[in-house]
PDB file of C-alpha atoms and ligand atoms in Angstrom:
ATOM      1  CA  UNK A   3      23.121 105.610  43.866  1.00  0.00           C
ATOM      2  CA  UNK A   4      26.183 107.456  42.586  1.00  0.00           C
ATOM      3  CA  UNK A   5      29.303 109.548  44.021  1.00  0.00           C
ATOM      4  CA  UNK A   6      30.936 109.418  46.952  1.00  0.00           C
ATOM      5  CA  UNK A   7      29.610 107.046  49.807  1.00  0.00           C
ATOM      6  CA  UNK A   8      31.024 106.983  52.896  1.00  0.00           C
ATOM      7  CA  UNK A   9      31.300 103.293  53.855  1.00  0.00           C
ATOM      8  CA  UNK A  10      32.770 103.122  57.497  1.00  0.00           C
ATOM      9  CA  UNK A  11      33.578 106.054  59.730  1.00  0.00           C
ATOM     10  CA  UNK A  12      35.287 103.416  62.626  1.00  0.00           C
ATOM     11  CA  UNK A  13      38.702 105.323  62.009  1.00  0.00           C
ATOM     12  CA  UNK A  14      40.473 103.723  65.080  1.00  0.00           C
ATOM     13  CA  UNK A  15      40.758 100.137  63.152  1.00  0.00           C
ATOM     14  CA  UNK A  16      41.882 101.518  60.399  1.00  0.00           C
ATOM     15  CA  UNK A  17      44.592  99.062  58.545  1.00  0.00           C
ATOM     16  CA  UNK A  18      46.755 100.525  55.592  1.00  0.00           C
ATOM     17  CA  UNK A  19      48.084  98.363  52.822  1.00  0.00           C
ATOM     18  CA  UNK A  20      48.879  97.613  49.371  1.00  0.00           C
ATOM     19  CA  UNK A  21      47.489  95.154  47.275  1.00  0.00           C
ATOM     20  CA  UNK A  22      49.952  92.504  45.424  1.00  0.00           C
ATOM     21  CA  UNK A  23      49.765  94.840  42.206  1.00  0.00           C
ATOM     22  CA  UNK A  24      50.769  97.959  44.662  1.00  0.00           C
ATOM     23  CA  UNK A  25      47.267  99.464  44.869  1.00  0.00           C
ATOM     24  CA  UNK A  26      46.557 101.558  48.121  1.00  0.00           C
ATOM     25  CA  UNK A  27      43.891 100.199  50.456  1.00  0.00           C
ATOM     26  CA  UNK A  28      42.688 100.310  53.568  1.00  0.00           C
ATOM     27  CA  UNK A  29      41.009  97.570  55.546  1.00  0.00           C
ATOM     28  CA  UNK A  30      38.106  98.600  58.028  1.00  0.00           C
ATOM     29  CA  UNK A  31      35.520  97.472  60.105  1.00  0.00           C
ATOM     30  CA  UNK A  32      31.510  98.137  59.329  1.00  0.00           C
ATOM     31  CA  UNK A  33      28.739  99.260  60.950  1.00  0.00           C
ATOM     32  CA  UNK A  34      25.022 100.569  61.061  1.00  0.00           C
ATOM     33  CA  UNK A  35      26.770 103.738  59.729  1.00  0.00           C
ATOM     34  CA  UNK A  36      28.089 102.297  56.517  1.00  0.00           C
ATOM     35  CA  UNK A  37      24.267 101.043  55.744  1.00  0.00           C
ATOM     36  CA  UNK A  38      23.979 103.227  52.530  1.00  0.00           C
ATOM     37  CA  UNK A  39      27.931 101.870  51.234  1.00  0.00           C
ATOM     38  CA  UNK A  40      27.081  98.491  51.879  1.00  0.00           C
ATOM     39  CA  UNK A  41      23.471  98.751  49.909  1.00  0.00           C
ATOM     40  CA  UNK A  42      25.791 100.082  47.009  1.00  0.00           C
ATOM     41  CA  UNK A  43      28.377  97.368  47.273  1.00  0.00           C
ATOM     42  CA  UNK A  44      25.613  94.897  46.801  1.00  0.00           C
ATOM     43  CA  UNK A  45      24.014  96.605  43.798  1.00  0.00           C
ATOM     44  CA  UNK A  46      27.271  96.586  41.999  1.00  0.00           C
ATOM     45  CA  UNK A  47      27.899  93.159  42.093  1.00  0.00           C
ATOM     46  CA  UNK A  48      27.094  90.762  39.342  1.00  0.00           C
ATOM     47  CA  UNK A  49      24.016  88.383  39.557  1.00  0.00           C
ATOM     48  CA  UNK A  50      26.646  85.457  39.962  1.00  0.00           C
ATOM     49  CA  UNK A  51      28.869  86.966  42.422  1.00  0.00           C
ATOM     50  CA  UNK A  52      25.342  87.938  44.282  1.00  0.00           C
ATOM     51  CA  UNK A  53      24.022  84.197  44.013  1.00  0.00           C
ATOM     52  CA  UNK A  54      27.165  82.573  44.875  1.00  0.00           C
ATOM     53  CA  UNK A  55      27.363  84.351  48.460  1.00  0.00           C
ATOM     54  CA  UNK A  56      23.740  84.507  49.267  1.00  0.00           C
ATOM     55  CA  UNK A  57      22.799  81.859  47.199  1.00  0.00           C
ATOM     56  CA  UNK A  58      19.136  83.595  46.485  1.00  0.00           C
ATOM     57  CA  UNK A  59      18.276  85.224  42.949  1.00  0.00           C
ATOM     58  CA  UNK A  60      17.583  88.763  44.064  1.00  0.00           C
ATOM     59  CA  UNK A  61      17.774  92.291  41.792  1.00  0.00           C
ATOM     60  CA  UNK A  62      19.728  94.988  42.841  1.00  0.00           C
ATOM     61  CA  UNK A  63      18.485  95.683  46.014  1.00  0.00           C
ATOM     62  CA  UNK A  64      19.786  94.081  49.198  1.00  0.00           C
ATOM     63  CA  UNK A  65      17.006  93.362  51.901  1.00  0.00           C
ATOM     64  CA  UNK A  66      16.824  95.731  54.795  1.00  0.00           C
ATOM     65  CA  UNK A  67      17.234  92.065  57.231  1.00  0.00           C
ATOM     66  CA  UNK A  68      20.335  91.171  55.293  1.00  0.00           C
ATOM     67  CA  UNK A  69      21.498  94.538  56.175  1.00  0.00           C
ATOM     68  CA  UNK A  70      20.543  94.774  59.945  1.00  0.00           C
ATOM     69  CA  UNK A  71      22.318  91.239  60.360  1.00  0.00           C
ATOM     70  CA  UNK A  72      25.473  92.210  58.581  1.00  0.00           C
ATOM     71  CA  UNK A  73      26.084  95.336  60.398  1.00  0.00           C
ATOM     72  CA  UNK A  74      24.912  94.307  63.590  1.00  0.00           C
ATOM     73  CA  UNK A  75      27.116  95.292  66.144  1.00  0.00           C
ATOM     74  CA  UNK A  76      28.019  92.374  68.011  1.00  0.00           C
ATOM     75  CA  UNK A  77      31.569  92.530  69.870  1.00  0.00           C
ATOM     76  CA  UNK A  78      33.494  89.447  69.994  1.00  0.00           C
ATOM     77  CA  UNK A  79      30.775  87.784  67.932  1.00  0.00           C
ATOM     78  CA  UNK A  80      30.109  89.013  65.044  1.00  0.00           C
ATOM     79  CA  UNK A  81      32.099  91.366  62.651  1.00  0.00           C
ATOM     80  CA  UNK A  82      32.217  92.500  59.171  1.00  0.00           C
ATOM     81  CA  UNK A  83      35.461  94.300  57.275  1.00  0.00           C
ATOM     82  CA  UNK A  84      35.677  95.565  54.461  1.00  0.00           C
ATOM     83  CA  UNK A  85      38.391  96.677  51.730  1.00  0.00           C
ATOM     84  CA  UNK A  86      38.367 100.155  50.400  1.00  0.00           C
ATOM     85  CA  UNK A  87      40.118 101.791  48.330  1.00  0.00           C
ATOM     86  CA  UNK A  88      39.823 105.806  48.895  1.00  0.00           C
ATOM     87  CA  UNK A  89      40.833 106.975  45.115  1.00  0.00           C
ATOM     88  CA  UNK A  90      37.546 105.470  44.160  1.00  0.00           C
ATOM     89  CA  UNK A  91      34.451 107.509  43.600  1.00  0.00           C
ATOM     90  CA  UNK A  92      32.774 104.772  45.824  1.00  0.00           C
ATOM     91  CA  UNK A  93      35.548 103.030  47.436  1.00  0.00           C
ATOM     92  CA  UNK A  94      34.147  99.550  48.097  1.00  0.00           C
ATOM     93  CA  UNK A  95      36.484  96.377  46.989  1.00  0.00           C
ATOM     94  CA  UNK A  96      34.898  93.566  48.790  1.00  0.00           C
ATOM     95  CA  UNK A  97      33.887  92.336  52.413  1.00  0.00           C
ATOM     96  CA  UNK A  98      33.945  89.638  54.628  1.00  0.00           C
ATOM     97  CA  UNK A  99      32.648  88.785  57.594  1.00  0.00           C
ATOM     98  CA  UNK A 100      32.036  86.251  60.678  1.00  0.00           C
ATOM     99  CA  UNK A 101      29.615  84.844  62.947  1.00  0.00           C
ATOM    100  CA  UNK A 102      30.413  82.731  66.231  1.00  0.00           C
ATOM    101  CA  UNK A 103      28.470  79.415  66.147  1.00  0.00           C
ATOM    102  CA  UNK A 104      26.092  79.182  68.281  1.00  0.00           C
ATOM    103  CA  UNK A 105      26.640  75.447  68.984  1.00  0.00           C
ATOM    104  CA  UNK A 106      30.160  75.609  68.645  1.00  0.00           C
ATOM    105  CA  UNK A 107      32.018  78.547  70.333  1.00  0.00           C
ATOM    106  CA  UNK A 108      35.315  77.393  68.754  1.00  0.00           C
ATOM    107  CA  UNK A 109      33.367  77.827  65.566  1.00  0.00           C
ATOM    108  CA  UNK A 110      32.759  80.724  63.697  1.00  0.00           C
ATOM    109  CA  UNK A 111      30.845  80.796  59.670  1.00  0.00           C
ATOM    110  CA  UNK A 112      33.130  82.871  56.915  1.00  0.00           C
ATOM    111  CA  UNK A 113      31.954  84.416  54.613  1.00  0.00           C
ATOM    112  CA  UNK A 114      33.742  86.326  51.552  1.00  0.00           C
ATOM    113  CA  UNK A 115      32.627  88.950  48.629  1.00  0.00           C
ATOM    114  CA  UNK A 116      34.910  91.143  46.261  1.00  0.00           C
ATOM    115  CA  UNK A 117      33.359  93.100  43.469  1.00  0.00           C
ATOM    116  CA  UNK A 118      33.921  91.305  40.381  1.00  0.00           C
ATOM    117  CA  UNK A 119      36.456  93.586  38.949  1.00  0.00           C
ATOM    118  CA  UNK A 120      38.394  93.143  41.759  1.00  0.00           C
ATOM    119  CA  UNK A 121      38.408  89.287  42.237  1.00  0.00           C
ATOM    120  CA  UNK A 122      41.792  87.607  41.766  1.00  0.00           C
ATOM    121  CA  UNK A 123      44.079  90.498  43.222  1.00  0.00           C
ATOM    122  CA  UNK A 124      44.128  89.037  46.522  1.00  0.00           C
ATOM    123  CA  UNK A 125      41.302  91.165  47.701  1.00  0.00           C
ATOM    124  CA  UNK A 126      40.409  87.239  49.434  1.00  0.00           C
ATOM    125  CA  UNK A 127      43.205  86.534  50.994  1.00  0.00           C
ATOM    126  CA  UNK A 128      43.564  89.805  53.219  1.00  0.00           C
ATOM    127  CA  UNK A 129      39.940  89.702  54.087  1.00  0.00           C
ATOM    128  CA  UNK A 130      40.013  86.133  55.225  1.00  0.00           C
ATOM    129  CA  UNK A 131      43.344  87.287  57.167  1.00  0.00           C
ATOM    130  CA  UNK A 132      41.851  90.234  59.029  1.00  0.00           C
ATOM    131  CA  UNK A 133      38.830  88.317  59.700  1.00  0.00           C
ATOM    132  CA  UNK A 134      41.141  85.454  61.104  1.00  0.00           C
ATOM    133  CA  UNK A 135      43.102  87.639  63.333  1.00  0.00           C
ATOM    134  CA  UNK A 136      40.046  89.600  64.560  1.00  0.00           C
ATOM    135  CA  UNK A 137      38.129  86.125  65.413  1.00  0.00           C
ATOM    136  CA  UNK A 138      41.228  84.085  66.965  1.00  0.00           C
ATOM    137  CA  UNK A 139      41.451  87.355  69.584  1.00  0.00           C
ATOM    138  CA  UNK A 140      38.015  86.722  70.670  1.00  0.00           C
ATOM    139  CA  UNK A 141      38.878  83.101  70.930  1.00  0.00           C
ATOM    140  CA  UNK A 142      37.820  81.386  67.598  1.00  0.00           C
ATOM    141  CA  UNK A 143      39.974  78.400  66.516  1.00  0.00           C
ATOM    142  CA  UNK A 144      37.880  77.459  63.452  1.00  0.00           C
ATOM    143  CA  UNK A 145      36.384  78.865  60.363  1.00  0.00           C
ATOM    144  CA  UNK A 146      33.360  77.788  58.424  1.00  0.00           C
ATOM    145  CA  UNK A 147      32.578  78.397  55.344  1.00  0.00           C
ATOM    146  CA  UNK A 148      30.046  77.472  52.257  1.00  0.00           C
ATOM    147  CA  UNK A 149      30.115  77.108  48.886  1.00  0.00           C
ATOM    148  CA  UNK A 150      27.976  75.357  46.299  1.00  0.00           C
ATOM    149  CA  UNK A 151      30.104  72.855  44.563  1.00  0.00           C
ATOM    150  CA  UNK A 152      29.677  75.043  40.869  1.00  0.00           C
ATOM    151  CA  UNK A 153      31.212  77.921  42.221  1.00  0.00           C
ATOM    152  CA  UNK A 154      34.186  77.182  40.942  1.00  0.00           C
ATOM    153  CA  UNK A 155      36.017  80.293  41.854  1.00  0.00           C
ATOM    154  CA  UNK A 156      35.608  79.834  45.407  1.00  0.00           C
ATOM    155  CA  UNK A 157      35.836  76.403  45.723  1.00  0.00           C
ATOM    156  CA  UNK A 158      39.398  76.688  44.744  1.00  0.00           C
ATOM    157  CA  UNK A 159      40.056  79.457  46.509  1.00  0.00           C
ATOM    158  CA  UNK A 160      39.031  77.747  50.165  1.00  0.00           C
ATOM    159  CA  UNK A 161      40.958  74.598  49.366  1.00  0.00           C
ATOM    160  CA  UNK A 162      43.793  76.871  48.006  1.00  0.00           C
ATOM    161  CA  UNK A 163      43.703  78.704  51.148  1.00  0.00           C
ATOM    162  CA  UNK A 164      44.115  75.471  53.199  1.00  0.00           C
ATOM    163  CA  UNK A 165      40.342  74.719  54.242  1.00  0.00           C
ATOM    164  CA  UNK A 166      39.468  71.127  54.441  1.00  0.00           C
ATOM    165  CA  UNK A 167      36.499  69.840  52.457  1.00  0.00           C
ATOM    166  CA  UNK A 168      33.474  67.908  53.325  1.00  0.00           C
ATOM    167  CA  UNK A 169      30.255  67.431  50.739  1.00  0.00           C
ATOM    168  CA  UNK A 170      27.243  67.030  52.329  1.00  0.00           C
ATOM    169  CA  UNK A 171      25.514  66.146  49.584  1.00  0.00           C
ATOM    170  CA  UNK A 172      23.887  69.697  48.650  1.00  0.00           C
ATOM    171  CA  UNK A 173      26.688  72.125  49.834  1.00  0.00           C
ATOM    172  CA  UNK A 174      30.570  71.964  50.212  1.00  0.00           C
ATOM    173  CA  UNK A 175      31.460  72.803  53.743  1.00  0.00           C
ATOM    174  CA  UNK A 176      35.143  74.437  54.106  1.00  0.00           C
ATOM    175  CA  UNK A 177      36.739  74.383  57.028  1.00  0.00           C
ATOM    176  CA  UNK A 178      39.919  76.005  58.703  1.00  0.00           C
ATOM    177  CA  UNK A 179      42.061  75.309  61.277  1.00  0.00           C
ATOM    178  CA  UNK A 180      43.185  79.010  62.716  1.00  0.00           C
ATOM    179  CA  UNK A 181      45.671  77.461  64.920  1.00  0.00           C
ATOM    180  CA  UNK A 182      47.869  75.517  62.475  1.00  0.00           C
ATOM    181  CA  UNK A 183      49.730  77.811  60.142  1.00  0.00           C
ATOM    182  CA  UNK A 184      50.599  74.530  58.446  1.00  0.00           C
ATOM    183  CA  UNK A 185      47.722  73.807  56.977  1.00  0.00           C
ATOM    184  CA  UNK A 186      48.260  76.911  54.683  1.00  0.00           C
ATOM    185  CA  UNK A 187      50.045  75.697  51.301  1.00  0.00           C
ATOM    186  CA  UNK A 188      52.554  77.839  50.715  1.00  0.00           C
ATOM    187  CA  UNK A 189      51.661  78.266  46.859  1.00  0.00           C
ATOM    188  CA  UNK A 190      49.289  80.868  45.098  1.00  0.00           C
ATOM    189  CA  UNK A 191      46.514  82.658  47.794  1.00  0.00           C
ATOM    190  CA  UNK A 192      48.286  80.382  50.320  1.00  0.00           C
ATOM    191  CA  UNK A 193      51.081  82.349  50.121  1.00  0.00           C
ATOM    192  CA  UNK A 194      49.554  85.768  50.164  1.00  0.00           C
ATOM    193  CA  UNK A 195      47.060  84.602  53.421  1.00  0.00           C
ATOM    194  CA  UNK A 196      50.195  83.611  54.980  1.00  0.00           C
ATOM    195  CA  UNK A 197      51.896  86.762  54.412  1.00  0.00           C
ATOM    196  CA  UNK A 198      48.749  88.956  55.174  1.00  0.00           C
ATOM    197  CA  UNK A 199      48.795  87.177  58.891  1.00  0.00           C
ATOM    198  CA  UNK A 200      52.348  87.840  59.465  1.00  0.00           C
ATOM    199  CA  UNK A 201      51.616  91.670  58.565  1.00  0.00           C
ATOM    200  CA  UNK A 202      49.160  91.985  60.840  1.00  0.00           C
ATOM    201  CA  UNK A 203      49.534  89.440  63.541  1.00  0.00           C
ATOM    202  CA  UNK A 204      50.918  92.707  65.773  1.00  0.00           C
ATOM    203  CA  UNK A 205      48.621  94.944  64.623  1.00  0.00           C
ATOM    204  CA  UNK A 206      45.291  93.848  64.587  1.00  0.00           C
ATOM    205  CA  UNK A 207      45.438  93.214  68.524  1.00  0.00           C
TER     206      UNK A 207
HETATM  207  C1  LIG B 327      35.766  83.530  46.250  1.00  0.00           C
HETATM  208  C2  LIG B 327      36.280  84.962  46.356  1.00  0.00           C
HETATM  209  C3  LIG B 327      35.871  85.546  47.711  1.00  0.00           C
HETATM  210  C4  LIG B 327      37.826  84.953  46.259  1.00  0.00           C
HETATM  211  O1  LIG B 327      38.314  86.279  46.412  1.00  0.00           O
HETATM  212  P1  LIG B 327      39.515  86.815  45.494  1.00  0.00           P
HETATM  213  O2  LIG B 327      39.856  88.171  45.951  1.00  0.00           O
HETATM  214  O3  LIG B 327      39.120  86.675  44.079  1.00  0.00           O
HETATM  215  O4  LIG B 327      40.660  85.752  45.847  1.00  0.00           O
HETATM  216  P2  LIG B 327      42.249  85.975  45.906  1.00  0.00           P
HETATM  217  O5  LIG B 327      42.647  86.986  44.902  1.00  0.00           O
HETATM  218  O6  LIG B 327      42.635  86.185  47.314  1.00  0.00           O
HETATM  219  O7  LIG B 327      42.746  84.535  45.482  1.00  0.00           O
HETATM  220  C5  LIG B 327      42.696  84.155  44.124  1.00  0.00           C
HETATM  221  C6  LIG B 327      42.754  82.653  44.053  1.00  0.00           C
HETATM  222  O8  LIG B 327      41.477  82.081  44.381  1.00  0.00           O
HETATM  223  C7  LIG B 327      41.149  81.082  43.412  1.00  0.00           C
HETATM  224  N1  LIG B 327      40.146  81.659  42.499  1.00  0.00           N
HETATM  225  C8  LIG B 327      39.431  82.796  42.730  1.00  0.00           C
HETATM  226  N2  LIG B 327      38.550  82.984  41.715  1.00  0.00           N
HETATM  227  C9  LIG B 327      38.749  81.980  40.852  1.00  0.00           C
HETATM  228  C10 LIG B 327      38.137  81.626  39.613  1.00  0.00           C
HETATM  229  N3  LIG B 327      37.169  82.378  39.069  1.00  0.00           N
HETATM  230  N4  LIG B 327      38.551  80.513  38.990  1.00  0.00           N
HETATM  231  C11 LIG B 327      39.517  79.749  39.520  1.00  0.00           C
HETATM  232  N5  LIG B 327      40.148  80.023  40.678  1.00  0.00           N
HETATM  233  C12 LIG B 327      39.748  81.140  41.353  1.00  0.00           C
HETATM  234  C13 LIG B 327      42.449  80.772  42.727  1.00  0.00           C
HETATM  235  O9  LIG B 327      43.171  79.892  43.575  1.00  0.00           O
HETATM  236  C14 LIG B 327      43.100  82.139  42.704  1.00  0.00           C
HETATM  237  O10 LIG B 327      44.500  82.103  42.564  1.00  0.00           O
HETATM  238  P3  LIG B 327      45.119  82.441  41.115  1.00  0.00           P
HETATM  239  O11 LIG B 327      44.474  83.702  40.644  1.00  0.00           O
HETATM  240  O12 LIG B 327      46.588  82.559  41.406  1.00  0.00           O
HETATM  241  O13 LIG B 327      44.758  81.256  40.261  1.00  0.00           O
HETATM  242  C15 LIG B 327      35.734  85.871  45.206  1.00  0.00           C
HETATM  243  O14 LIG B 327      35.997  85.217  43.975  1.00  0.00           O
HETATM  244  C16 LIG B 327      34.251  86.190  45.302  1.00  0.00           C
HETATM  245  O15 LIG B 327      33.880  87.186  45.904  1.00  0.00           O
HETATM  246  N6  LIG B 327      33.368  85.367  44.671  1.00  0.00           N
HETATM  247  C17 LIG B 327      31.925  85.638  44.686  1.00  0.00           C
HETATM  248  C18 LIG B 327      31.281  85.411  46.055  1.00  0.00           C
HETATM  249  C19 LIG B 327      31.621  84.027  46.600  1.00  0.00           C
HETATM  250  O16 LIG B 327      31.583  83.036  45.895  1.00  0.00           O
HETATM  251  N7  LIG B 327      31.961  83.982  47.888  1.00  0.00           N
HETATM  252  C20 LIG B 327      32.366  82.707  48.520  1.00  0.00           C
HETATM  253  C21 LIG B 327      31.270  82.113  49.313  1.00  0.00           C
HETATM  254  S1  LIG B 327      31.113  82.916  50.887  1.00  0.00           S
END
């Protein structure tokens, strides 16, 4: 697929930024709407970046169930936002999204992707903001989130974003605390996370 694709038409929760290097973006829920962008997101990620958040071997091709539970609407439950960036022919940067435990309602699973060209501008760090915001105003105190223990990348980035650890033996399981603002260390994507939730903190709500 090629050109333009129009990945979310939910204008009213529209967020405008910059990233750290000054690039415009905007942050923005999903929906069913944005099937086609989201299809093309996945295809243009690399087989790692693919494996490491799905943690299948797949081609190109995302699978239609992936897609109905990642855009499902669900309010207060479930969302997904992504990062755009509207100069682009196809404007997708990454996305991120959360689910409410169903054991846990405190709880809620993270999960994070930003095309690989885009990885290390702190593309991360406002996702995992926004997300954070949205979730804590439906009443979500912690995050989950998983990571095989190779994937370097994202390891750090969790711990470096103040998650706690645990191994289970297979997985690493990450975990914030949304309610402390101390947990965050105030170095590297620390830093920018805390910022990001200042920025928005009045906004998002
Ligand atoms: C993990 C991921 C979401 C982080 O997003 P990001 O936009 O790259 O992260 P940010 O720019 O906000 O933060 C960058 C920081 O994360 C850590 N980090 C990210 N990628 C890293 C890498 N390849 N090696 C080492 N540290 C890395 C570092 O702390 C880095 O700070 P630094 O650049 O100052 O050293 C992204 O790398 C990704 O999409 N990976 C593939 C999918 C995945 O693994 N998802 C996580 C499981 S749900």
């Amino acid at each position: 697929m090629t050109g333009v694709v129009p990945l979310c038409v939910m204008e009213e929760k529209r967020l405008e930024t910059e990233l750290a290097d000054g690039l415009p973006v905007q942050v923005r829920p999903l929906g069913p709407d944005t099937r086609d962008g989201l299809a093309e997101g996945y295809r243009r990620l690399s087989p790692d970046s693919r494996y490491q958040r799905f943690w299948v071997r797949t081609g190109e091709l995302i699978g239609e169930r992936m897609l109905d539970r990642l855009l499902e609407v669900d309010p207060g439950d479930h969302a997904i936002w992504a990062v755009l960036d509207p100069a682009r022919d196809f404007p997708g940067v990454g996305a991120a999204s959360w689910w409410r435990s169903e054991k846990d309602p405190d709880e809620a699973e993270f999960s994070c992707t930003v095309l690989d060209e885009d990885q290390r501008r702190g593309v991360g760090s406002l996702l995992l903001a926004v997300c954070w915001l949205d979730a804590m105003s439906h009443g979500v105190r912690k995050f989950v989130g998983y990571t095989m223990p190779e994937n370097v990348g994202a390891v750090r980035w969790m711990r470096d974003t103040g998650a706690e650890a645990e191994w289970d033996g297979y997985k690493v399981i990450f975990r914030w605390d949304l309610e402390d603002l101390d947990t965050i260390p105030p170095a590297g994507p620390g830093i920018a996370l805390a910022e990001r939730l200042a920025e928005f903190s009045g906004e998002m709500l």
